[in-house]
Short mmCIF file of C-alpha atoms in Angstrom, two decimals:
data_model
loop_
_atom_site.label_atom_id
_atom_site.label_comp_id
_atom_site.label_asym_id
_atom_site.label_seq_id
_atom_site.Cartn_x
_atom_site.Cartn_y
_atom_site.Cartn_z
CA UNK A 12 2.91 63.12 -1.83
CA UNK A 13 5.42 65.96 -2.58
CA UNK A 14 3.93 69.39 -3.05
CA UNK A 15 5.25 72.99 -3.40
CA UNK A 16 3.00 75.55 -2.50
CA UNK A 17 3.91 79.41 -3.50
CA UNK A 18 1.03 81.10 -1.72
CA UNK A 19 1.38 84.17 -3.02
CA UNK A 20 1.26 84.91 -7.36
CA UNK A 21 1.75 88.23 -6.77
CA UNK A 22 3.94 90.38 -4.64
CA UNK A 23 4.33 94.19 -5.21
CA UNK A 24 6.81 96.52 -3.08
CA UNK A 25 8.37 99.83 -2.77
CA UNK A 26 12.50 99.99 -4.27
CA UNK A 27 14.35 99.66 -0.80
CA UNK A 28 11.26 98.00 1.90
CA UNK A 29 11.81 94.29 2.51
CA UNK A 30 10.63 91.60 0.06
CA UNK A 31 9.18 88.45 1.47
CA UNK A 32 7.85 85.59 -0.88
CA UNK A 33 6.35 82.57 1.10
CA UNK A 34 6.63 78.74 0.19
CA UNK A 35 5.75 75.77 1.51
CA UNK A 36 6.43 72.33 0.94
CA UNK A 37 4.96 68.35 1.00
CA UNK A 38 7.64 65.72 1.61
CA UNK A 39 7.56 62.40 3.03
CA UNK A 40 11.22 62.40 3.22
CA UNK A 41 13.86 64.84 4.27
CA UNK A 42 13.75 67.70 1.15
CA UNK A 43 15.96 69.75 -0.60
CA UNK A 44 14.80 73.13 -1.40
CA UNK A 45 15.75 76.10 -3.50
CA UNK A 46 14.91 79.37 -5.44
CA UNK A 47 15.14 80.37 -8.66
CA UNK A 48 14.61 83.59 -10.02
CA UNK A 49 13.32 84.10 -13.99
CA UNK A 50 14.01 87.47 -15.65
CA UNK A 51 11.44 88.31 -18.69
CA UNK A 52 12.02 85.47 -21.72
CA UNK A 53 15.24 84.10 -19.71
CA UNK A 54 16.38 80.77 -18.37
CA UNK A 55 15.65 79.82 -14.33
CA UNK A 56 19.06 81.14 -12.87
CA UNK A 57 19.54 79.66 -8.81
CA UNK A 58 19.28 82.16 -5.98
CA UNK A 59 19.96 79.76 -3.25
CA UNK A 60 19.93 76.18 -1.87
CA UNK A 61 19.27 74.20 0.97
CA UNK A 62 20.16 70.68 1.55
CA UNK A 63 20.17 69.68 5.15
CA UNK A 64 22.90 71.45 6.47
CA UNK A 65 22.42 75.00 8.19
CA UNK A 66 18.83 75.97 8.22
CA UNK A 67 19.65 79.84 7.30
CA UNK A 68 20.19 80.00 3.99
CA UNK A 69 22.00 82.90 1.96
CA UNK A 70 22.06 83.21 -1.66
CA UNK A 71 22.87 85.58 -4.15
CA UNK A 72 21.88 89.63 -4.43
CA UNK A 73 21.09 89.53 -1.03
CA UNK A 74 18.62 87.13 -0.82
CA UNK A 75 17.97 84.72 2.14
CA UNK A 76 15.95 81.73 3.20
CA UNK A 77 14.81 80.16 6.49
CA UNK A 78 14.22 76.55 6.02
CA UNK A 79 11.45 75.51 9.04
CA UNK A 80 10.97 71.81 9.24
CA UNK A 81 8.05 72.18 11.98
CA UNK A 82 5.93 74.98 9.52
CA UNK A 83 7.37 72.70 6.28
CA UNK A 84 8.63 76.70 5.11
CA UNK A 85 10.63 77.95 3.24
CA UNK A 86 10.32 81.63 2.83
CA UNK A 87 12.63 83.76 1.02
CA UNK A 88 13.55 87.27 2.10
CA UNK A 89 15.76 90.42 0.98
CA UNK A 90 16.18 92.94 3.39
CA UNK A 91 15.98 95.79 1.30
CA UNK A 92 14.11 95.76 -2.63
CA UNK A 93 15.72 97.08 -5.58
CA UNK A 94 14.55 97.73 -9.08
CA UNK A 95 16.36 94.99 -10.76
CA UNK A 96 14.88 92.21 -8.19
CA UNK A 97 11.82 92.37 -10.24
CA UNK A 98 11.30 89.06 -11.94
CA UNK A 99 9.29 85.81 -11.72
CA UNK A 100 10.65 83.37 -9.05
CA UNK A 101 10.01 79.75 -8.22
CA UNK A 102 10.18 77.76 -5.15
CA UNK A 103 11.75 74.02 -5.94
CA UNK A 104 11.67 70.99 -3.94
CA UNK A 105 13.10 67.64 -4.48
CA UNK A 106 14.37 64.39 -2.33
CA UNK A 107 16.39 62.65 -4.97
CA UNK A 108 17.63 64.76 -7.15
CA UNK A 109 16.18 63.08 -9.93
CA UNK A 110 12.29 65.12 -9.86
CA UNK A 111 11.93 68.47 -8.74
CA UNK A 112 8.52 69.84 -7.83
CA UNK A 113 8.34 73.31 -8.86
CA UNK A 114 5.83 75.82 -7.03
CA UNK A 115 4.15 77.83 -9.21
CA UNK A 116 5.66 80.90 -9.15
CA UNK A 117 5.57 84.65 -7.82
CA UNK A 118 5.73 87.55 -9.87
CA UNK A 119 7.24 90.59 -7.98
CA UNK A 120 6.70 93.90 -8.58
CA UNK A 121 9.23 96.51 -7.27
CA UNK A 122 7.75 100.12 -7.05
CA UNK A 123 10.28 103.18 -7.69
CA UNK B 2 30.26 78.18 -14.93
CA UNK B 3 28.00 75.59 -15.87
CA UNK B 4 26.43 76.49 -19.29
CA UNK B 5 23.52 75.22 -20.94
CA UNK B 6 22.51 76.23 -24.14
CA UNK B 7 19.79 75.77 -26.54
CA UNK B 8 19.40 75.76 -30.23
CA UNK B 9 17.15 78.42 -30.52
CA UNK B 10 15.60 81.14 -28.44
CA UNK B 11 12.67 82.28 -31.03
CA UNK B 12 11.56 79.61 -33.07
CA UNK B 13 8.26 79.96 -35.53
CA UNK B 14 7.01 76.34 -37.00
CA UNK B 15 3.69 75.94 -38.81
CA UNK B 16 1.30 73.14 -37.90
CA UNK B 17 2.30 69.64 -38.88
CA UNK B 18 5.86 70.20 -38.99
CA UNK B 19 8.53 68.26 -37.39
CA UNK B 20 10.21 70.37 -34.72
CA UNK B 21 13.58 69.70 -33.19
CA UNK B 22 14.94 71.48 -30.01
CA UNK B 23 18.29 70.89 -28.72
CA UNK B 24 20.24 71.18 -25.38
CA UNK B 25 23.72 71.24 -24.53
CA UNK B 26 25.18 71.01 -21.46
CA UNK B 27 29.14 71.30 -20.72
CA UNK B 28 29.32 69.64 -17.10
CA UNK B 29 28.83 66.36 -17.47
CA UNK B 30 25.86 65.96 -16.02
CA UNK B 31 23.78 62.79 -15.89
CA UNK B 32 20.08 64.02 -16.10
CA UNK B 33 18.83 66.13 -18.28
CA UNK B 34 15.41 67.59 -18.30
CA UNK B 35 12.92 68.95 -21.03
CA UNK B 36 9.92 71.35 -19.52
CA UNK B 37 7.18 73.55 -21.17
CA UNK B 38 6.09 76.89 -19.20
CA UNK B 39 3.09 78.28 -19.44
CA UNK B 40 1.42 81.46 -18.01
CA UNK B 41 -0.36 80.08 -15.20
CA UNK B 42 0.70 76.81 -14.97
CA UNK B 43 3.92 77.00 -13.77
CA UNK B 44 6.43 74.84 -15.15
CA UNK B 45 6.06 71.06 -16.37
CA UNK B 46 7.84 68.12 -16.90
CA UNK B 47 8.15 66.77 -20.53
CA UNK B 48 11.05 64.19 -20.44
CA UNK B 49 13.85 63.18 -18.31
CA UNK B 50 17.24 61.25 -19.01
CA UNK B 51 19.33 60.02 -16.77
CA UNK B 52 21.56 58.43 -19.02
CA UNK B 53 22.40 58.14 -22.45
CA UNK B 54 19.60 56.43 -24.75
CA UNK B 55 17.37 56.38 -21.42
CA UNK B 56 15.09 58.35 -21.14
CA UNK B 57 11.55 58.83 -18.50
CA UNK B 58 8.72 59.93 -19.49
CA UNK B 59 7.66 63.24 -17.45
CA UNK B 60 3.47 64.91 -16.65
CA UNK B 61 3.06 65.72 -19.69
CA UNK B 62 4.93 63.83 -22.76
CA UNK B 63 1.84 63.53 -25.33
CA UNK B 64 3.08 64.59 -28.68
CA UNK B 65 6.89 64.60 -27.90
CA UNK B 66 9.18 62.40 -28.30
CA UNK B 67 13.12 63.02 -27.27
CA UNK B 68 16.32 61.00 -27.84
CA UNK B 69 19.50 61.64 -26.11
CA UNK B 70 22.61 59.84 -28.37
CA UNK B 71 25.29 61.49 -26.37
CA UNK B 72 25.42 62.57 -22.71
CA UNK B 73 25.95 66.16 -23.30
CA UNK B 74 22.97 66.63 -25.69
CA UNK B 75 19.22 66.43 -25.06
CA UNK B 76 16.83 66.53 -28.11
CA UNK B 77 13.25 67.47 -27.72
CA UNK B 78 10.75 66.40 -31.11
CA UNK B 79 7.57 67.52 -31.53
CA UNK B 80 6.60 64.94 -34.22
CA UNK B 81 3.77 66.81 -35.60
CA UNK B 82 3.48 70.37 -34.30
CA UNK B 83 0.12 71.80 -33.07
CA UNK B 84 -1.01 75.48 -31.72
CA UNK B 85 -1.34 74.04 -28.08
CA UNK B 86 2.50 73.46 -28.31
CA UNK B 87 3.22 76.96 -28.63
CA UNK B 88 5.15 77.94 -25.63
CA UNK B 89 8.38 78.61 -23.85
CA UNK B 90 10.22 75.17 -23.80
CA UNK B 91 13.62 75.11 -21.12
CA UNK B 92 15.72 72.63 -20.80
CA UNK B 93 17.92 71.94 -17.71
CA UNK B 94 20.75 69.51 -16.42
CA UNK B 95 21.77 67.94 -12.91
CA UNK B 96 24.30 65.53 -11.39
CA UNK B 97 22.41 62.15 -10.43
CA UNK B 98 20.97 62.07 -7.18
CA UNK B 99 22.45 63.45 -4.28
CA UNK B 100 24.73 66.07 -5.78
CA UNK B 101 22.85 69.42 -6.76
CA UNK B 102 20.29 71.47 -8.47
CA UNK B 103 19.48 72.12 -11.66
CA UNK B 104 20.99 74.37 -13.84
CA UNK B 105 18.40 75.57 -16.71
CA UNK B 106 19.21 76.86 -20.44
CA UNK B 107 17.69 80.38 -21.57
CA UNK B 108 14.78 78.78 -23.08
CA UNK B 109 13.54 78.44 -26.39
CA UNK B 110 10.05 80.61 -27.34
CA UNK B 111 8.14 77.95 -30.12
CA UNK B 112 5.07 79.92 -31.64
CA UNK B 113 3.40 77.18 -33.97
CA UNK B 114 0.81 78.73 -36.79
#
């Protein structure tokens, strides 16, 4: 069965401390992953993207992912918060492009 | 850019109505996707087309219907609106399998009273 699994709904940080927001997956077959970040009452807009070619990910704003096949992860990371990262965002998995199993999501909170 | 757009972002019906939503999408891509969101719940699949005049029913299609004439245009119905279909409806678009994500409209907030 394919599964996403955001284990955290909520994550809060200080403006400039790192930002991690975990995911996991389910797939019987090789996945493709990504994140997606929602602003307040806007559209899903793609951070970043993996689909079995380097494992490290980068995206946009500064925002990375590790894909780990043996801990089925795939955590997303910023090195350094900032006001404007504070949104909703959603870990995605498919295998053939045609279903995507969305995780359900993880408000962060980014403290002046 | 890709762009996908949506007929309406606020959209007030009263119960019973007919609703139509629309999507556009200016890639040329093959699927198209409607979803609801819902605090809580995450987001869920209504429909899905893969082609023009097919169409795949998603986890949650009760009281929706869709239709998709051409292949840049995605229509969601609500046939006969109701208060549990008030919620933020977003529509999104993809190349067939194999070839990329999804790109997603700005949504469309339905309040039904």
């Amino acid at each position: 069965a394919q599964s996403v699994t955001q284990l955290d709904s909520h994550v809060s940080v200080s403006e400039g401390t790192p930002v991690l927001l975990r995911c996991n997956y389910s797939s019987s077959y090789s996945p493709s992953l990504f994140w997606y970040v929602q602003h307040p009452n806007k559209g899903l807009q793609l951070l970043l993207k993996y689909t079995s070619a380097a494992t490290l990910v980068k995206g946009i704003n500064g925002f990375e992912a590790e894909f780990k096949k043996s801990e089925t992860s795939f955590h997303l990371t910023k090195p350094s918060a900032h006001m404007s990262d504070a949104a909703e965002y959603f870990c995605v998995h498919t295998y053939n492009f045609n279903k995507f199993y969305f995780g359900s999501g993880t408000k962060l909170n980014v403290k002046p | 850019d890709v762009k996908v757009t949506q007929s309406s972002r606020y959209l007030v019906k009263r119960t019973g109505e007919k609703v139509f939503l629309e999507c556009v999408q200016d890639m040329d891509h093959e699927n198209m996707f409607w979803y609801r969101q819902d605090p809580g719940l995450g987001l869920r699949l209504i429909y899905f087309s893969y082609d023009v005049k097919m169409k795949e029913k998603g986890d949650i299609p009760e009281g929706y219907s869709v239709s998709r004439e051409k292949k840049e245009r995605f229509s969601l119905i609500l046939e006969s609106a109701s208060t549990n279909q008030t919620s933020m409806y977003l529509c999104a678009s993809s190349f067939r399998q194999g070839r990329g994500e999804q790109y997603f409209g700005p949504g469309t907030r339905l309040t039904v009273t």
